Amino acid sequence: MAGGRDNRARLGVAAGAIAGFSYAITILCGRNLAEAHLNVATVLSIRFGISGVVLMLLCVVRRASPVPVRSEWRGIFLLGALGYMIESSFFFAALSRGSAAAVTLLF
């Protein structure tokens, strides 16, 4: 039983480290893409496209269904379309008005 908890703790630490690294990469890539004068729609399309492919690969590796159950669709749509999409759009739009460091503090 204790071994299972240790593995879950390690997995949690690894997931937190990967999330922090991903956040840093988002800032660096976002700044570089903004400096290249790409518009927000292009940057977000690239970002969400790569994320979708990575998530599909994770589902294949875990042998999990990539399709959510019927009762989850509305919540997924609301979180993605109304929550994260709006926040990301504001983040990348703000990069044209300020430095990546200042924008990151706001978001």
Short mmCIF file of N, CA and C in Angstrom, two decimals:
data_model
loop_
_atom_site.label_atom_id
_atom_site.label_comp_id
_atom_site.label_asym_id
_atom_site.label_seq_id
_atom_site.Cartn_x
_atom_site.Cartn_y
_atom_site.Cartn_z
N MET A 1 0.82 -1.20 0.00
CA MET A 1 0.00 0.00 0.00
C MET A 1 0.86 1.25 0.00
N ALA A 2 1.92 1.25 0.80
CA ALA A 2 2.79 2.43 0.87
C ALA A 2 3.51 2.66 -0.45
N GLY A 3 3.86 1.57 -1.15
CA GLY A 3 4.53 1.72 -2.45
C GLY A 3 3.65 2.41 -3.46
N GLY A 4 2.35 2.12 -3.44
CA GLY A 4 1.41 2.76 -4.35
C GLY A 4 1.29 4.25 -4.10
N ARG A 5 1.33 4.63 -2.82
CA ARG A 5 1.27 6.06 -2.48
C ARG A 5 2.53 6.78 -2.93
N ASP A 6 3.69 6.12 -2.79
CA ASP A 6 4.94 6.73 -3.23
C ASP A 6 4.93 6.96 -4.74
N ASN A 7 4.42 5.99 -5.48
CA ASN A 7 4.35 6.13 -6.93
C ASN A 7 3.41 7.26 -7.33
N ARG A 8 2.28 7.36 -6.64
CA ARG A 8 1.34 8.44 -6.95
C ARG A 8 1.93 9.79 -6.60
N ALA A 9 2.69 9.87 -5.50
CA ALA A 9 3.33 11.12 -5.12
C ALA A 9 4.37 11.51 -6.17
N ARG A 10 5.14 10.56 -6.62
CA ARG A 10 6.14 10.84 -7.67
C ARG A 10 5.47 11.29 -8.96
N LEU A 11 4.38 10.63 -9.31
CA LEU A 11 3.65 11.01 -10.50
C LEU A 11 3.10 12.43 -10.37
N GLY A 12 2.61 12.77 -9.20
CA GLY A 12 2.11 14.12 -8.96
C GLY A 12 3.20 15.17 -9.06
N VAL A 13 4.36 14.87 -8.50
CA VAL A 13 5.49 15.80 -8.59
C VAL A 13 5.93 15.96 -10.05
N ALA A 14 5.99 14.84 -10.78
CA ALA A 14 6.38 14.90 -12.19
C ALA A 14 5.36 15.71 -12.99
N ALA A 15 4.08 15.51 -12.73
CA ALA A 15 3.04 16.26 -13.45
C ALA A 15 3.15 17.75 -13.14
N GLY A 16 3.42 18.10 -11.88
CA GLY A 16 3.59 19.51 -11.52
C GLY A 16 4.80 20.13 -12.20
N ALA A 17 5.90 19.39 -12.27
CA ALA A 17 7.10 19.89 -12.93
C ALA A 17 6.87 20.08 -14.43
N ILE A 18 6.18 19.13 -15.04
CA ILE A 18 5.88 19.25 -16.47
C ILE A 18 4.95 20.44 -16.72
N ALA A 19 3.98 20.64 -15.84
CA ALA A 19 3.06 21.78 -15.99
C ALA A 19 3.81 23.10 -15.88
N GLY A 20 4.72 23.20 -14.92
CA GLY A 20 5.52 24.42 -14.78
C GLY A 20 6.39 24.68 -16.00
N PHE A 21 7.01 23.62 -16.50
CA PHE A 21 7.85 23.74 -17.69
C PHE A 21 7.00 24.16 -18.89
N SER A 22 5.82 23.57 -19.02
CA SER A 22 4.93 23.91 -20.13
C SER A 22 4.50 25.38 -20.06
N TYR A 23 4.26 25.86 -18.86
CA TYR A 23 3.88 27.26 -18.69
C TYR A 23 5.00 28.18 -19.14
N ALA A 24 6.23 27.85 -18.77
CA ALA A 24 7.39 28.65 -19.18
C ALA A 24 7.55 28.63 -20.69
N ILE A 25 7.37 27.47 -21.30
CA ILE A 25 7.49 27.36 -22.75
C ILE A 25 6.42 28.20 -23.45
N THR A 26 5.22 28.22 -22.90
CA THR A 26 4.14 29.01 -23.48
C THR A 26 4.51 30.48 -23.53
N ILE A 27 5.11 30.97 -22.47
CA ILE A 27 5.50 32.38 -22.41
C ILE A 27 6.58 32.68 -23.44
N LEU A 28 7.59 31.82 -23.49
CA LEU A 28 8.69 32.05 -24.42
C LEU A 28 8.23 31.95 -25.87
N CYS A 29 7.46 30.92 -26.16
CA CYS A 29 6.96 30.75 -27.52
C CYS A 29 5.99 31.87 -27.90
N GLY A 30 5.15 32.25 -26.97
CA GLY A 30 4.20 33.33 -27.23
C GLY A 30 4.90 34.64 -27.56
N ARG A 31 5.97 34.93 -26.83
CA ARG A 31 6.71 36.16 -27.10
C ARG A 31 7.37 36.09 -28.48
N ASN A 32 7.98 34.96 -28.80
CA ASN A 32 8.64 34.83 -30.10
C ASN A 32 7.65 34.91 -31.25
N LEU A 33 6.48 34.29 -31.09
CA LEU A 33 5.47 34.35 -32.13
C LEU A 33 4.90 35.76 -32.28
N ALA A 34 4.76 36.46 -31.18
CA ALA A 34 4.27 37.85 -31.24
C ALA A 34 5.30 38.74 -31.93
N GLU A 35 6.58 38.51 -31.65
CA GLU A 35 7.63 39.29 -32.30
C GLU A 35 7.69 39.01 -33.80
N ALA A 36 7.25 37.82 -34.21
CA ALA A 36 7.21 37.47 -35.63
C ALA A 36 5.96 38.05 -36.30
N HIS A 37 5.16 38.81 -35.55
CA HIS A 37 3.97 39.50 -36.05
C HIS A 37 2.90 38.53 -36.55
N LEU A 38 2.79 37.39 -35.90
CA LEU A 38 1.69 36.47 -36.20
C LEU A 38 0.46 36.92 -35.41
N ASN A 39 -0.70 36.80 -36.03
CA ASN A 39 -1.90 37.24 -35.32
C ASN A 39 -2.35 36.20 -34.30
N VAL A 40 -3.25 36.60 -33.45
CA VAL A 40 -3.71 35.76 -32.34
C VAL A 40 -4.33 34.46 -32.84
N ALA A 41 -5.14 34.53 -33.88
CA ALA A 41 -5.81 33.33 -34.39
C ALA A 41 -4.79 32.30 -34.88
N THR A 42 -3.74 32.74 -35.55
CA THR A 42 -2.72 31.81 -36.03
C THR A 42 -1.99 31.15 -34.87
N VAL A 43 -1.59 31.94 -33.89
CA VAL A 43 -0.86 31.42 -32.73
C VAL A 43 -1.72 30.41 -31.97
N LEU A 44 -2.97 30.76 -31.73
CA LEU A 44 -3.84 29.84 -30.98
C LEU A 44 -4.15 28.58 -31.78
N SER A 45 -4.27 28.70 -33.09
CA SER A 45 -4.51 27.50 -33.91
C SER A 45 -3.33 26.54 -33.81
N ILE A 46 -2.13 27.07 -33.87
CA ILE A 46 -0.94 26.24 -33.73
C ILE A 46 -0.91 25.60 -32.35
N ARG A 47 -1.14 26.40 -31.34
CA ARG A 47 -1.07 25.91 -29.95
C ARG A 47 -2.11 24.83 -29.68
N PHE A 48 -3.35 25.07 -30.06
CA PHE A 48 -4.41 24.09 -29.79
C PHE A 48 -4.26 22.86 -30.68
N GLY A 49 -3.76 23.03 -31.88
CA GLY A 49 -3.52 21.88 -32.76
C GLY A 49 -2.48 20.94 -32.18
N ILE A 50 -1.37 21.48 -31.71
CA ILE A 50 -0.33 20.66 -31.09
C ILE A 50 -0.86 20.00 -29.82
N SER A 51 -1.59 20.76 -29.02
CA SER A 51 -2.16 20.20 -27.78
C SER A 51 -3.11 19.05 -28.07
N GLY A 52 -3.93 19.19 -29.09
CA GLY A 52 -4.87 18.13 -29.45
C GLY A 52 -4.16 16.86 -29.87
N VAL A 53 -3.09 17.00 -30.65
CA VAL A 53 -2.33 15.82 -31.08
C VAL A 53 -1.68 15.14 -29.88
N VAL A 54 -1.10 15.93 -28.97
CA VAL A 54 -0.46 15.36 -27.78
C VAL A 54 -1.48 14.62 -26.92
N LEU A 55 -2.65 15.20 -26.72
CA LEU A 55 -3.68 14.55 -25.92
C LEU A 55 -4.20 13.26 -26.57
N MET A 56 -4.32 13.27 -27.88
CA MET A 56 -4.74 12.05 -28.57
C MET A 56 -3.69 10.95 -28.41
N LEU A 57 -2.42 11.31 -28.52
CA LEU A 57 -1.34 10.33 -28.33
C LEU A 57 -1.35 9.78 -26.91
N LEU A 58 -1.59 10.64 -25.93
CA LEU A 58 -1.69 10.15 -24.55
C LEU A 58 -2.84 9.17 -24.37
N CYS A 59 -3.96 9.44 -25.01
CA CYS A 59 -5.09 8.51 -24.93
C CYS A 59 -4.73 7.17 -25.57
N VAL A 60 -4.03 7.19 -26.69
CA VAL A 60 -3.62 5.95 -27.34
C VAL A 60 -2.66 5.17 -26.45
N VAL A 61 -1.68 5.86 -25.86
CA VAL A 61 -0.70 5.20 -24.99
C VAL A 61 -1.39 4.59 -23.77
N ARG A 62 -2.34 5.30 -23.19
CA ARG A 62 -3.05 4.82 -22.00
C ARG A 62 -4.18 3.85 -22.34
N ARG A 63 -4.43 3.66 -23.63
CA ARG A 63 -5.54 2.82 -24.10
C ARG A 63 -6.88 3.31 -23.55
N ALA A 64 -7.01 4.62 -23.52
CA ALA A 64 -8.25 5.25 -23.06
C ALA A 64 -8.99 5.80 -24.28
N SER A 65 -10.28 5.89 -24.16
CA SER A 65 -11.07 6.43 -25.25
C SER A 65 -10.84 7.94 -25.35
N PRO A 66 -10.52 8.43 -26.55
CA PRO A 66 -10.34 9.88 -26.71
C PRO A 66 -11.67 10.64 -26.75
N VAL A 67 -12.77 9.91 -26.81
CA VAL A 67 -14.08 10.53 -26.87
C VAL A 67 -14.70 10.52 -25.48
N PRO A 68 -15.07 11.70 -24.96
CA PRO A 68 -15.68 11.74 -23.62
C PRO A 68 -17.08 11.12 -23.63
N VAL A 69 -17.53 10.73 -22.45
CA VAL A 69 -18.89 10.20 -22.35
C VAL A 69 -19.89 11.34 -22.58
N ARG A 70 -21.08 10.96 -22.93
CA ARG A 70 -22.09 11.94 -23.34
C ARG A 70 -22.33 13.05 -22.31
N SER A 71 -22.34 12.72 -21.03
CA SER A 71 -22.65 13.70 -19.99
C SER A 71 -21.53 14.73 -19.79
N GLU A 72 -20.36 14.50 -20.35
CA GLU A 72 -19.22 15.42 -20.16
C GLU A 72 -19.11 16.48 -21.25
N TRP A 73 -19.81 16.34 -22.35
CA TRP A 73 -19.63 17.23 -23.49
C TRP A 73 -19.90 18.71 -23.18
N ARG A 74 -20.97 18.99 -22.50
CA ARG A 74 -21.32 20.40 -22.23
C ARG A 74 -20.26 21.08 -21.37
N GLY A 75 -19.83 20.43 -20.31
CA GLY A 75 -18.80 20.99 -19.45
C GLY A 75 -17.48 21.20 -20.17
N ILE A 76 -17.12 20.25 -21.01
CA ILE A 76 -15.87 20.38 -21.79
C ILE A 76 -15.97 21.57 -22.73
N PHE A 77 -17.09 21.69 -23.40
CA PHE A 77 -17.26 22.82 -24.32
C PHE A 77 -17.20 24.16 -23.59
N LEU A 78 -17.90 24.26 -22.48
CA LEU A 78 -17.92 25.52 -21.74
C LEU A 78 -16.53 25.89 -21.22
N LEU A 79 -15.81 24.92 -20.68
CA LEU A 79 -14.47 25.21 -20.18
C LEU A 79 -13.53 25.63 -21.31
N GLY A 80 -13.62 24.94 -22.43
CA GLY A 80 -12.72 25.23 -23.55
C GLY A 80 -13.09 26.50 -24.29
N ALA A 81 -14.33 26.57 -24.74
CA ALA A 81 -14.74 27.67 -25.60
C ALA A 81 -14.91 28.98 -24.85
N LEU A 82 -15.50 28.91 -23.68
CA LEU A 82 -15.78 30.15 -22.97
C LEU A 82 -14.70 30.50 -21.94
N GLY A 83 -14.01 29.52 -21.45
CA GLY A 83 -13.00 29.77 -20.43
C GLY A 83 -11.61 29.95 -21.02
N TYR A 84 -11.03 28.85 -21.42
CA TYR A 84 -9.62 28.88 -21.82
C TYR A 84 -9.40 29.65 -23.12
N MET A 85 -10.30 29.53 -24.07
CA MET A 85 -10.12 30.22 -25.34
C MET A 85 -10.11 31.74 -25.15
N ILE A 86 -10.99 32.24 -24.33
CA ILE A 86 -11.04 33.69 -24.08
C ILE A 86 -9.78 34.15 -23.35
N GLU A 87 -9.37 33.39 -22.34
CA GLU A 87 -8.15 33.76 -21.58
C GLU A 87 -6.93 33.75 -22.49
N SER A 88 -6.79 32.75 -23.33
CA SER A 88 -5.64 32.67 -24.23
C SER A 88 -5.65 33.80 -25.25
N SER A 89 -6.83 34.12 -25.74
CA SER A 89 -6.93 35.22 -26.71
C SER A 89 -6.50 36.54 -26.08
N PHE A 90 -6.94 36.79 -24.86
CA PHE A 90 -6.52 38.01 -24.17
C PHE A 90 -5.02 38.02 -23.91
N PHE A 91 -4.47 36.86 -23.53
CA PHE A 91 -3.03 36.77 -23.25
C PHE A 91 -2.23 37.14 -24.48
N PHE A 92 -2.53 36.51 -25.61
CA PHE A 92 -1.73 36.77 -26.81
C PHE A 92 -2.01 38.15 -27.38
N ALA A 93 -3.21 38.66 -27.23
CA ALA A 93 -3.49 40.03 -27.67
C ALA A 93 -2.73 41.03 -26.81
N ALA A 94 -2.59 40.75 -25.52
CA ALA A 94 -1.87 41.65 -24.62
C ALA A 94 -0.38 41.67 -24.90
N LEU A 95 0.15 40.60 -25.49
CA LEU A 95 1.58 40.58 -25.81
C LEU A 95 1.97 41.69 -26.80
N SER A 96 1.01 42.14 -27.60
CA SER A 96 1.31 43.22 -28.53
C SER A 96 1.33 44.58 -27.83
N ARG A 97 0.87 44.63 -26.59
CA ARG A 97 0.80 45.88 -25.83
C ARG A 97 1.84 45.99 -24.72
N GLY A 98 2.45 44.86 -24.33
CA GLY A 98 3.40 44.90 -23.23
C GLY A 98 4.40 43.76 -23.33
N SER A 99 5.33 43.73 -22.41
CA SER A 99 6.34 42.69 -22.40
C SER A 99 5.74 41.37 -21.94
N ALA A 100 6.41 40.28 -22.28
CA ALA A 100 5.93 38.96 -21.88
C ALA A 100 5.89 38.84 -20.36
N ALA A 101 6.86 39.44 -19.68
CA ALA A 101 6.88 39.37 -18.21
C ALA A 101 5.68 40.08 -17.60
N ALA A 102 5.37 41.28 -18.10
CA ALA A 102 4.24 42.05 -17.56
C ALA A 102 2.91 41.35 -17.86
N VAL A 103 2.78 40.83 -19.07
CA VAL A 103 1.54 40.14 -19.44
C VAL A 103 1.35 38.89 -18.61
N THR A 104 2.43 38.17 -18.34
CA THR A 104 2.35 36.96 -17.54
C THR A 104 1.87 37.27 -16.13
N LEU A 105 2.30 38.37 -15.57
CA LEU A 105 1.84 38.75 -14.25
C LEU A 105 0.34 39.02 -14.21
N LEU A 106 -0.20 39.50 -15.32
CA LEU A 106 -1.64 39.76 -15.40
C LEU A 106 -2.44 38.49 -15.57
N PHE A 107 -1.87 37.51 -16.24
CA PHE A 107 -2.61 36.29 -16.53
C PHE A 107 -2.08 35.17 -15.70
#
